């Protein structure tokens, strides 16, 4: 593992892959991973509670969902990170993103990037989760607007969409 050292200004140089792009940046020990991601322009990752409780800032780091507001940016060193922007966009949405829209699971949308990243983590592991499993995985993603039912339906729809894609070209 590469040893990272502090420069004269008190910053550490770290390197990582974010949404398939290589980055090398200086970060302060106080900076969070959420600060870093948003500073780099990936503002789809939302700041809700800023204390690790709401899931709005969920991203995938080395294939695992993490809440970025409570992790030091230094943790990104050597990692591969995917944010909502790394899945798809309006012109080329990921099937999970399409499923959330088609199921009517999006109201204000603030919680949705985190929900989608958690759903990606779930469906990468379990192709066809039952309702209890879906609720268990989404447990850490809070939503102020919905009753969660449509979001559970969205995960089921996403699961069936992904199963129907024979050659998974999606991340
Ligand atoms: S903003 Fe990170 S968990 Fe709420
Ligand atoms: S859709 Fe508004 S917070 Fe979830």
Short mmCIF file of C-alpha atoms and ligand atoms in Angstrom, two decimals, residues 34 45-58 66-70 110 140 142, ligand 1:
data_model
loop_
_atom_site.label_atom_id
_atom_site.label_comp_id
_atom_site.label_asym_id
_atom_site.label_seq_id
_atom_site.Cartn_x
_atom_site.Cartn_y
_atom_site.Cartn_z
CA UNK A 34 -18.49 13.95 0.62
CA UNK A 45 -24.26 13.00 -3.99
CA UNK A 46 -26.34 14.89 -1.43
CA UNK A 47 -25.57 16.28 2.00
CA UNK A 48 -28.50 15.55 4.31
CA UNK A 49 -27.82 14.91 7.98
CA UNK A 50 -24.01 15.11 7.68
CA UNK A 51 -23.81 12.59 10.51
CA UNK A 52 -24.09 9.17 8.85
CA UNK A 53 -27.80 8.69 9.56
CA UNK A 54 -29.82 9.47 6.40
CA UNK A 55 -28.03 7.75 3.49
CA UNK A 56 -28.34 10.75 1.14
CA UNK A 57 -24.58 10.79 0.62
CA UNK A 58 -24.25 7.06 -0.15
CA UNK A 66 -20.56 3.78 2.21
CA UNK A 67 -21.92 7.03 3.60
CA UNK A 68 -19.41 9.62 2.43
CA UNK A 69 -20.23 12.35 4.97
CA UNK A 70 -18.54 10.56 7.84
CA UNK A 110 -33.16 14.54 -2.68
CA UNK A 140 -30.44 3.32 6.12
CA UNK A 142 -34.37 8.05 4.75
S1 LIG B 1 -25.58 13.11 4.71
FE1 LIG B 1 -24.39 11.36 5.01
S2 LIG B 1 -25.68 9.94 6.00
FE2 LIG B 1 -26.84 11.80 5.90
#
